[in-house]
mmCIF file of C-alpha atoms in Angstrom:
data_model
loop_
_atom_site.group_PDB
_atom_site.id
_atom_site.type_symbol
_atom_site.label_atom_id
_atom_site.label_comp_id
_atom_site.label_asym_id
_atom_site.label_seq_id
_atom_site.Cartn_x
_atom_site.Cartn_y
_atom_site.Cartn_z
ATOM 1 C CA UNK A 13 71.235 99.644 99.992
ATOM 2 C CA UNK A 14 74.605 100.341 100.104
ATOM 3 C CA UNK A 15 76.393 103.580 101.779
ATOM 4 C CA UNK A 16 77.912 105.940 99.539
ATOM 5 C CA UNK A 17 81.340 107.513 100.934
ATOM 6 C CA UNK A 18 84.430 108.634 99.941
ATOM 7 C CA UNK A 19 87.107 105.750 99.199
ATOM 8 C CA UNK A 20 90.635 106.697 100.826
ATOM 9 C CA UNK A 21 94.193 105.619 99.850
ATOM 10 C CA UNK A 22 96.686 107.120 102.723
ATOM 11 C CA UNK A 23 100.444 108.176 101.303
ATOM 12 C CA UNK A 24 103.393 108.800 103.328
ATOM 13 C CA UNK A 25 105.207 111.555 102.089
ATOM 14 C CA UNK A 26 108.395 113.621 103.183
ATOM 15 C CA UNK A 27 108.983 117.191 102.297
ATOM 16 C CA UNK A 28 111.146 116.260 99.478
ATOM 17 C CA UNK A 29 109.049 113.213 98.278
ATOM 18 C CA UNK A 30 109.922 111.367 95.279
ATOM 19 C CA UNK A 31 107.684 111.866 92.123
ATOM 20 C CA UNK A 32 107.280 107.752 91.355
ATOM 21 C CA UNK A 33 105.580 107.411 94.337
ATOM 22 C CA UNK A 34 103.019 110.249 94.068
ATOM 23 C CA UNK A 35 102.262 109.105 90.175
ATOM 24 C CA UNK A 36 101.783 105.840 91.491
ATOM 25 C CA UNK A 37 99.484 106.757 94.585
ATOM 26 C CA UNK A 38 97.669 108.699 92.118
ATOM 27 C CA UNK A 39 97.206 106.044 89.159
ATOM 28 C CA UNK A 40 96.113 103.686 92.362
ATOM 29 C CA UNK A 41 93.305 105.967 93.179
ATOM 30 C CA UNK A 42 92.300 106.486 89.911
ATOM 31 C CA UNK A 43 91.858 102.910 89.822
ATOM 32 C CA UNK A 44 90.372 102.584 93.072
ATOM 33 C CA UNK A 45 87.884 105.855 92.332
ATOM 34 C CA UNK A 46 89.402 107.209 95.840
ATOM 35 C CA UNK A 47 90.791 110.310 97.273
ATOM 36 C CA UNK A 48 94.492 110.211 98.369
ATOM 37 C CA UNK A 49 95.429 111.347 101.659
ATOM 38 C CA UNK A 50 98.753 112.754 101.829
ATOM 39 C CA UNK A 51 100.372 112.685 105.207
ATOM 40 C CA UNK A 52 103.704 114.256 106.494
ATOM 41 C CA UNK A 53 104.746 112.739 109.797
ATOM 42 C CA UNK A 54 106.414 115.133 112.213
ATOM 43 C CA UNK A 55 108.567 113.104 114.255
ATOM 44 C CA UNK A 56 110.040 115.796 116.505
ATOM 45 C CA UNK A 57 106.470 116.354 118.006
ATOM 46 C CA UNK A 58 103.335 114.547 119.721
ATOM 47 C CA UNK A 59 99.873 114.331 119.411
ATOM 48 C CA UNK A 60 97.665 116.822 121.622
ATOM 49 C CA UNK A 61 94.222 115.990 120.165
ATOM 50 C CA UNK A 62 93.118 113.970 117.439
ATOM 51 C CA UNK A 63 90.275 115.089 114.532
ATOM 52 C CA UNK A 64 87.357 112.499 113.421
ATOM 53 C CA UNK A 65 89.376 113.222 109.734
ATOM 54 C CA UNK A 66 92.766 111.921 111.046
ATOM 55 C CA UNK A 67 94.343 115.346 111.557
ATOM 56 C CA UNK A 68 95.868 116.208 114.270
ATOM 57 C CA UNK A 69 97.251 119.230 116.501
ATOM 58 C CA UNK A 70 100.449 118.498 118.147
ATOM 59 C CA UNK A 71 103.394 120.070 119.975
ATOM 60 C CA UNK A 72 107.118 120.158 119.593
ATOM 61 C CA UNK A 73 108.957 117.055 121.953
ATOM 62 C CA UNK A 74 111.522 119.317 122.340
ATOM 63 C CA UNK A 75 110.691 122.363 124.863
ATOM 64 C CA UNK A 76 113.222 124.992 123.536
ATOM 65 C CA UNK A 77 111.142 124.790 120.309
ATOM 66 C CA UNK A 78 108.121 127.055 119.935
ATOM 67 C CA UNK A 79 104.712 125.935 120.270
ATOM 68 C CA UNK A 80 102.723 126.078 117.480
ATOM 69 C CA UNK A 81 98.928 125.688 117.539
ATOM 70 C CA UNK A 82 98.232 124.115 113.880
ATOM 71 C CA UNK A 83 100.109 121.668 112.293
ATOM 72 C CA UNK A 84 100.896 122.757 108.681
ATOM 73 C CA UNK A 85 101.127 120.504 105.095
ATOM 74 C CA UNK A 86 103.983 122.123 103.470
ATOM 75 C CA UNK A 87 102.589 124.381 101.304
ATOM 76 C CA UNK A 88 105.286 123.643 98.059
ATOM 77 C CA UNK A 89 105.173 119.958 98.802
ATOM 78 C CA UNK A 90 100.553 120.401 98.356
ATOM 79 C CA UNK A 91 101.270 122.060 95.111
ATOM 80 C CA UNK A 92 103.525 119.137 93.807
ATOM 81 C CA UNK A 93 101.277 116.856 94.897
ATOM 82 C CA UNK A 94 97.897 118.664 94.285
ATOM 83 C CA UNK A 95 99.846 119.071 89.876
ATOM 84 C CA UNK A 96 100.224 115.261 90.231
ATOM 85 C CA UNK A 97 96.509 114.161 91.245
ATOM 86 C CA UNK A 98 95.105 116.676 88.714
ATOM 87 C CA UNK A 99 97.138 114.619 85.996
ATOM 88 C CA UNK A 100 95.514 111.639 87.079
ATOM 89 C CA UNK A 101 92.067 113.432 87.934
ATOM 90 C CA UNK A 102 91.805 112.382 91.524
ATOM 91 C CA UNK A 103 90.857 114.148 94.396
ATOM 92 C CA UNK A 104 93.844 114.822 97.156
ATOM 93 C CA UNK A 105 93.666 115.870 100.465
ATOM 94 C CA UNK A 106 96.451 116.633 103.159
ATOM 95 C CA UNK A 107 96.966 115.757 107.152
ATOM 96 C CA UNK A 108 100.524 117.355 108.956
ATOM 97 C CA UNK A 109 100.635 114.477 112.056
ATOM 98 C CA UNK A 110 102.694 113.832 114.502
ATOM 99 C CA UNK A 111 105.150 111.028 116.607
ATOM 100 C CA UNK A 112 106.408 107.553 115.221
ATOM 101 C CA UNK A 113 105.639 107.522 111.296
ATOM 102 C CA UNK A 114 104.391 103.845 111.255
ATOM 103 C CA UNK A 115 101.733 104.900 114.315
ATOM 104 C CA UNK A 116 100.474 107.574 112.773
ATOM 105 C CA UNK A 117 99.934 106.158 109.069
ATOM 106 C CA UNK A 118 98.674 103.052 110.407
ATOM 107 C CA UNK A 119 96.413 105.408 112.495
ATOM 108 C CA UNK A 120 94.906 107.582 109.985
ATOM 109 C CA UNK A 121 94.575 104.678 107.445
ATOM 110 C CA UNK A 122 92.377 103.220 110.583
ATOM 111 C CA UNK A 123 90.449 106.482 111.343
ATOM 112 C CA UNK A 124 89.636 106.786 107.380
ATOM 113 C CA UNK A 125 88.868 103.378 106.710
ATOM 114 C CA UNK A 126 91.392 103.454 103.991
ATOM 115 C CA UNK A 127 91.661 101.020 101.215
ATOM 116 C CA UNK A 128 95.496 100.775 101.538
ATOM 117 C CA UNK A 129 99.017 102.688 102.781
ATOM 118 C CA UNK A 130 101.338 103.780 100.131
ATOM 119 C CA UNK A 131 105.319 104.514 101.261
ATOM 120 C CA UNK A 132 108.033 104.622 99.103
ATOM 121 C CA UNK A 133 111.046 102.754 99.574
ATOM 122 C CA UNK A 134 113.783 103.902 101.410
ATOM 123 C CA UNK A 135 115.980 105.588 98.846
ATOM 124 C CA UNK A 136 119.587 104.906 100.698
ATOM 125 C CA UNK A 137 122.329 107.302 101.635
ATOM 126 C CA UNK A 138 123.352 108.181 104.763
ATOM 127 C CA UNK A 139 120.030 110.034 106.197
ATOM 128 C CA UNK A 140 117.664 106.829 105.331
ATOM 129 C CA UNK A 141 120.447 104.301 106.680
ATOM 130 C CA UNK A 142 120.549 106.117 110.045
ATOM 131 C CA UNK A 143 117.073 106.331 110.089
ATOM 132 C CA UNK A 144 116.388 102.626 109.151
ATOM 133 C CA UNK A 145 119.555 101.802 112.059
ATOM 134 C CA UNK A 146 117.885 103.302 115.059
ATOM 135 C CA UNK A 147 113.912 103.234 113.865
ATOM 136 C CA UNK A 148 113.721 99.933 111.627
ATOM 137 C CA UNK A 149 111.517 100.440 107.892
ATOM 138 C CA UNK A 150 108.563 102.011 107.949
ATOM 139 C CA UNK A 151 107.322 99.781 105.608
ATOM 140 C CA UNK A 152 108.073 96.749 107.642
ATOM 141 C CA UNK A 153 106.647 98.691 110.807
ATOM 142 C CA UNK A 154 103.611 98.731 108.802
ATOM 143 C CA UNK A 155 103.663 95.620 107.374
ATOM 144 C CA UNK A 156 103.532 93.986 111.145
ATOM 145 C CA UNK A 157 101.312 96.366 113.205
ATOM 146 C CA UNK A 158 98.520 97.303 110.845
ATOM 147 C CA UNK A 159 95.989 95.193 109.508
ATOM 148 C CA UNK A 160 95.497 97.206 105.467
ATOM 149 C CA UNK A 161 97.101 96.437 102.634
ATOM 150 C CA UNK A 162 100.536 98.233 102.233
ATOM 151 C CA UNK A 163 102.023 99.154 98.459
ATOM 152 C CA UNK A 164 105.909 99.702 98.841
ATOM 153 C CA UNK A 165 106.808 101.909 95.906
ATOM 154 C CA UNK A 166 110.446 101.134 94.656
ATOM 155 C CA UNK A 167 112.779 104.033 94.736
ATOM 156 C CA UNK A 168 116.012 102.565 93.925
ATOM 157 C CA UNK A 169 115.344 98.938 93.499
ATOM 158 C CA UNK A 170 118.782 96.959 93.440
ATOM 159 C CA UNK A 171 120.191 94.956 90.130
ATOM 160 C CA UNK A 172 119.242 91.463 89.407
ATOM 161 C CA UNK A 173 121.783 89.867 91.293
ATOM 162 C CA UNK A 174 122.941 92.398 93.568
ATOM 163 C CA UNK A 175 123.606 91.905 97.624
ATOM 164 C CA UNK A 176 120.404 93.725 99.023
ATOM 165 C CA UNK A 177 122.096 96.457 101.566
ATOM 166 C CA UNK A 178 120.248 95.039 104.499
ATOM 167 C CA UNK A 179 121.610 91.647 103.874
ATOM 168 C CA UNK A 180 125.292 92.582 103.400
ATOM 169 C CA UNK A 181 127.949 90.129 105.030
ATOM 170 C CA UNK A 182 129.202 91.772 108.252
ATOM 171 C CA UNK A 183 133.336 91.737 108.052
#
């Protein structure tokens, strides 16, 4: 007899998150009958305690910053989100966690027993370069430290052809 649970499929998302990769996490767990798990990673605060569901309560790294005792899902990014899944007829749920990105994807995919990650790809400008300088890809974090399938969602996938911008000839 086998055990009947909930099938998960964990998404990074940011604040202002890209629709392709929401339709696409959603038309993967429609495929994959499972319930997406929407995560925003805080990266200006730790983890105090961590939830058997993979949410978390953190603090603020920085001490000047108030403490706040529950970390939040943006409430206009859940409503984007929660319009998408309905189109597909999934199920969505929502975890606010905390530290390096990778970590904590890689760790609630882990806590869930998740099917897969979903990220999008990073979508360039100066903000993602920056980002991508000092921190490295989240999707290649991923790709090395976890053990789950990862789905990279392009965001602004380059022309046949085209220099890729991490492989640009230094002058």
């Amino acid at each position: 007899m086998t055990e009947d649970r909930d099938r998960y499929i964990v998404v990074g998302v940011t604040p202002h998150q890209p629709p392709p990769v929401l339709r696409e996490a959603a038309r993967f767990a429609r495929q994959f009958s499972a319930v997406i798990v929407c995560a925003n990673v805080s990266i200006g605060h730790y983890v105090v305690t961590e939830h058997s569901d993979g949410s978390v309560e953190s603090r603020p790294i920085d001490p000047d910053q108030p403490d706040w005792d529950t970390a939040v899902f943006e409430r206009v990014l859940a409503d984007k989100i929660r319009g998408l899944a309905a189109q597909e007829g999934v199920r969505v749920e929502f975890r606010q966690l905390a530290g390096d990105i990778a970590h904590a994807l890689g760790r609630l995919a882990e806590v869930l027993d998740a099917e897969m990650i979903i990220v999008g790809s990073r979508q360039g400008g100066l903000r993602s370069s920056m980002h991508e300088f000092f921190g490295g890809s989240v999707a290649a974090h991923l790709a090395h430290r976890q053990p789950r399938p990862l789905v990279v969602i392009p965001l602004s996938p380059a022309a046949t052809g085209a220099r890729l911008p991490r492989y640009e000839p230094r002058q």
